[in-house]
Amino acid sequence: MSTPFRYTQPPSPKSATGRVAEVHAQIAADFGIDRPATFMVLSSAPELLVPAWALMRESLIAGPGSRTGKELAALGVSLSNNCPFCVDAHTVLLHATGDHALAERLARGDDPESEEHTRVLDWGLASRAPGAALRPYPFPEEHAPAYLGTVLTFHFINRVASALLSEQLMPGGVQRFRAVRSLAGRALGRTVRREAEPGASLPLLDTLGPGPDWALGSPVGPAYAALRAAARTGAELLDPDERALVHHALRDWDGEHPSAVLRGFPTRRERPGARLALLAALAPYRITDEDVAAWHMPWHNDEQLVRLVAYGAFAAVDRIESALALPAAQEATP
């Protein structure tokens, strides 16, 4: 039986215990999707699964602001990152919000009819480029932690999905049919429209750091800090020279997609780990069977592959996040 997983065999949620079992229970209750592949693929590395879920929950699901707006921002991110899996997922979730006409316009490749919706979608699209002009926000200032948390969540999830999942959201690609998208969205409608309690995922985290300035006072901050700390541990899988190579490449990255010939990327033979991490950061859809095979030694396992991909993915998120402007109130502080 085919699965959406390209290079790993994640453990079944039925075997989960402790915090991981609690995460799967929260996902089913608050996301409404049983065993979503985007989180299943992270379950080989529970230290990543828990904060990744917390960040998505506290921003997209429980954070302030319109769910339609945040889905539009996430869709913009997914389009900017060339992630068909996530583009289709957010189209279905827009159906779940009740915005069926909007979902179908976007599925056809048309622009939203509403200028407000267009601004939010374009804002998400622009967020791939570090230092892009994201101000003024196309939403109220007080909703910024939730919207920023959402776009940064999906800059991470897009990359993990493109690297480790197939492009098909549903078996046989049936999400291409309008009736299937609509029915799937309607099935999720009650959960998506239900108000979720902010902060409910934070007790699952090992530590509660304050997080970045743009999320101070919001549950999004500790969740972001926890995912950042967990993702950075993947650096242990690279030697110092490889880490420096990834760091320097991301330092100079301006959001552009690499050329087809991947100039400047390490070769599979010389530095397969650095190549995988850098591809995960900049072009995860370019990761091939040969790239994974070149890195995969007998002592490597699914957890290490997920951690290496997550390290590269979050290196790009770090680059984007570090270039964000502070909220206006903080900019005015002497």
Short mmCIF file of C-alpha atoms in Angstrom, two decimals, residues 137-262:
data_model
loop_
_atom_site.label_atom_id
_atom_site.label_comp_id
_atom_site.label_asym_id
_atom_site.label_seq_id
_atom_site.Cartn_x
_atom_site.Cartn_y
_atom_site.Cartn_z
CA TYR A 137 0.33 44.67 7.97
CA PRO A 138 -2.85 43.74 6.08
CA PHE A 139 -4.46 42.88 9.44
CA PRO A 140 -4.76 44.56 12.86
CA GLU A 141 -1.46 45.07 14.70
CA GLU A 142 -2.64 43.01 17.67
CA HIS A 143 -3.01 39.98 15.39
CA ALA A 144 0.63 40.13 14.28
CA PRO A 145 1.96 37.31 16.54
CA ALA A 146 -0.62 34.88 15.15
CA TYR A 147 -0.08 35.85 11.51
CA LEU A 148 3.71 35.96 11.78
CA GLY A 149 3.68 32.67 13.68
CA THR A 150 1.52 31.16 10.94
CA VAL A 151 3.79 32.20 8.07
CA LEU A 152 6.93 31.04 9.89
CA THR A 153 5.25 27.75 10.80
CA PHE A 154 4.54 27.06 7.16
CA HIS A 155 7.94 28.14 5.94
CA PHE A 156 9.09 25.24 8.12
CA ILE A 157 6.30 22.76 7.33
CA ASN A 158 6.45 23.44 3.57
CA ARG A 159 10.12 22.50 3.52
CA VAL A 160 9.66 19.34 5.57
CA ALA A 161 6.68 18.31 3.42
CA SER A 162 8.47 18.98 0.12
CA ALA A 163 11.54 17.04 1.28
CA LEU A 164 9.90 14.04 2.92
CA LEU A 165 6.36 13.69 1.51
CA SER A 166 4.93 13.06 -1.93
CA GLU A 167 3.10 15.92 -3.65
CA GLN A 168 -0.30 14.22 -3.35
CA LEU A 169 -2.47 15.42 -0.47
CA MET A 170 -4.93 12.57 -1.05
CA PRO A 171 -4.51 9.13 -2.68
CA GLY A 172 -4.62 9.35 -6.44
CA GLY A 173 -4.59 13.14 -6.33
CA VAL A 174 -8.37 13.26 -5.90
CA GLN A 175 -8.04 16.69 -4.25
CA ARG A 176 -7.93 18.01 -7.83
CA PHE A 177 -11.70 17.53 -8.04
CA ARG A 178 -13.87 20.35 -6.75
CA ALA A 179 -16.41 18.04 -5.15
CA VAL A 180 -13.69 16.24 -3.18
CA ARG A 181 -12.17 19.52 -1.96
CA SER A 182 -15.55 20.79 -0.91
CA LEU A 183 -16.59 17.60 0.88
CA ALA A 184 -13.24 17.34 2.68
CA GLY A 185 -13.52 20.96 3.79
CA ARG A 186 -17.09 20.56 4.98
CA ALA A 187 -16.06 17.54 7.04
CA LEU A 188 -13.55 19.74 8.86
CA GLY A 189 -15.84 22.75 9.13
CA ARG A 190 -17.08 22.28 12.68
CA THR A 191 -13.56 21.86 14.06
CA VAL A 192 -12.04 24.72 12.04
CA ARG A 193 -14.76 27.17 13.08
CA ARG A 194 -14.66 26.20 16.76
CA GLU A 195 -12.80 28.60 19.05
CA ALA A 196 -9.66 26.97 20.48
CA GLU A 197 -8.23 27.84 23.88
CA PRO A 198 -4.90 29.71 23.51
CA GLY A 199 -1.92 28.17 25.25
CA ALA A 200 -3.27 24.63 25.60
CA SER A 201 -0.22 23.14 23.85
CA LEU A 202 2.38 24.90 26.00
CA PRO A 203 2.31 22.33 28.87
CA LEU A 204 3.59 19.79 26.33
CA LEU A 205 6.84 21.73 25.78
CA ASP A 206 10.02 20.92 27.71
CA THR A 207 10.86 24.56 28.41
CA LEU A 208 9.03 27.86 28.06
CA GLY A 209 11.36 30.55 26.75
CA PRO A 210 9.94 34.02 26.00
CA GLY A 211 10.48 33.76 22.26
CA PRO A 212 11.15 36.61 19.81
CA ASP A 213 10.13 40.22 20.39
CA TRP A 214 7.30 40.14 17.84
CA ALA A 215 5.55 37.42 19.90
CA LEU A 216 6.09 38.71 23.44
CA GLY A 217 3.08 38.08 25.65
CA SER A 218 1.63 35.54 23.21
CA PRO A 219 1.67 31.72 23.44
CA VAL A 220 3.22 31.85 19.96
CA GLY A 221 6.53 33.07 21.47
CA PRO A 222 7.36 30.04 23.65
CA ALA A 223 6.24 27.67 20.88
CA TYR A 224 8.50 29.38 18.35
CA ALA A 225 11.45 29.34 20.78
CA ALA A 226 10.93 25.63 21.44
CA LEU A 227 10.85 24.70 17.75
CA ARG A 228 13.92 26.83 17.05
CA ALA A 229 15.86 25.09 19.83
CA ALA A 230 14.77 21.62 18.70
CA ALA A 231 15.52 22.23 15.02
CA ARG A 232 18.98 23.62 15.74
CA THR A 233 20.05 20.34 17.36
CA GLY A 234 20.21 18.89 13.85
CA ALA A 235 23.47 20.80 13.44
CA GLU A 236 25.06 17.96 15.41
CA LEU A 237 24.73 15.80 12.29
CA LEU A 238 27.14 18.03 10.35
CA ASP A 239 30.80 18.80 10.97
CA PRO A 240 31.91 22.40 11.62
CA ASP A 241 32.87 23.02 8.00
CA GLU A 242 29.49 21.79 6.79
CA ARG A 243 27.65 23.94 9.31
CA ALA A 244 29.69 26.96 8.19
CA LEU A 245 28.82 26.24 4.56
CA VAL A 246 25.08 26.17 5.35
CA HIS A 247 25.37 29.30 7.49
CA HIS A 248 27.17 31.31 4.81
CA ALA A 249 24.76 30.24 2.08
CA LEU A 250 21.75 31.29 4.17
CA ARG A 251 23.40 34.55 5.21
CA ASP A 252 23.50 35.66 1.56
CA TRP A 253 20.12 34.19 0.55
CA ASP A 254 17.60 36.73 -0.75
CA GLY A 255 14.60 34.44 -1.14
CA GLU A 256 15.28 33.44 -4.75
CA HIS A 257 14.82 29.83 -5.84
CA PRO A 258 18.09 28.20 -6.95
CA SER A 259 18.76 27.67 -10.63
CA ALA A 260 18.12 24.27 -12.16
CA VAL A 261 21.81 23.36 -12.14
CA LEU A 262 22.15 24.08 -8.38
#
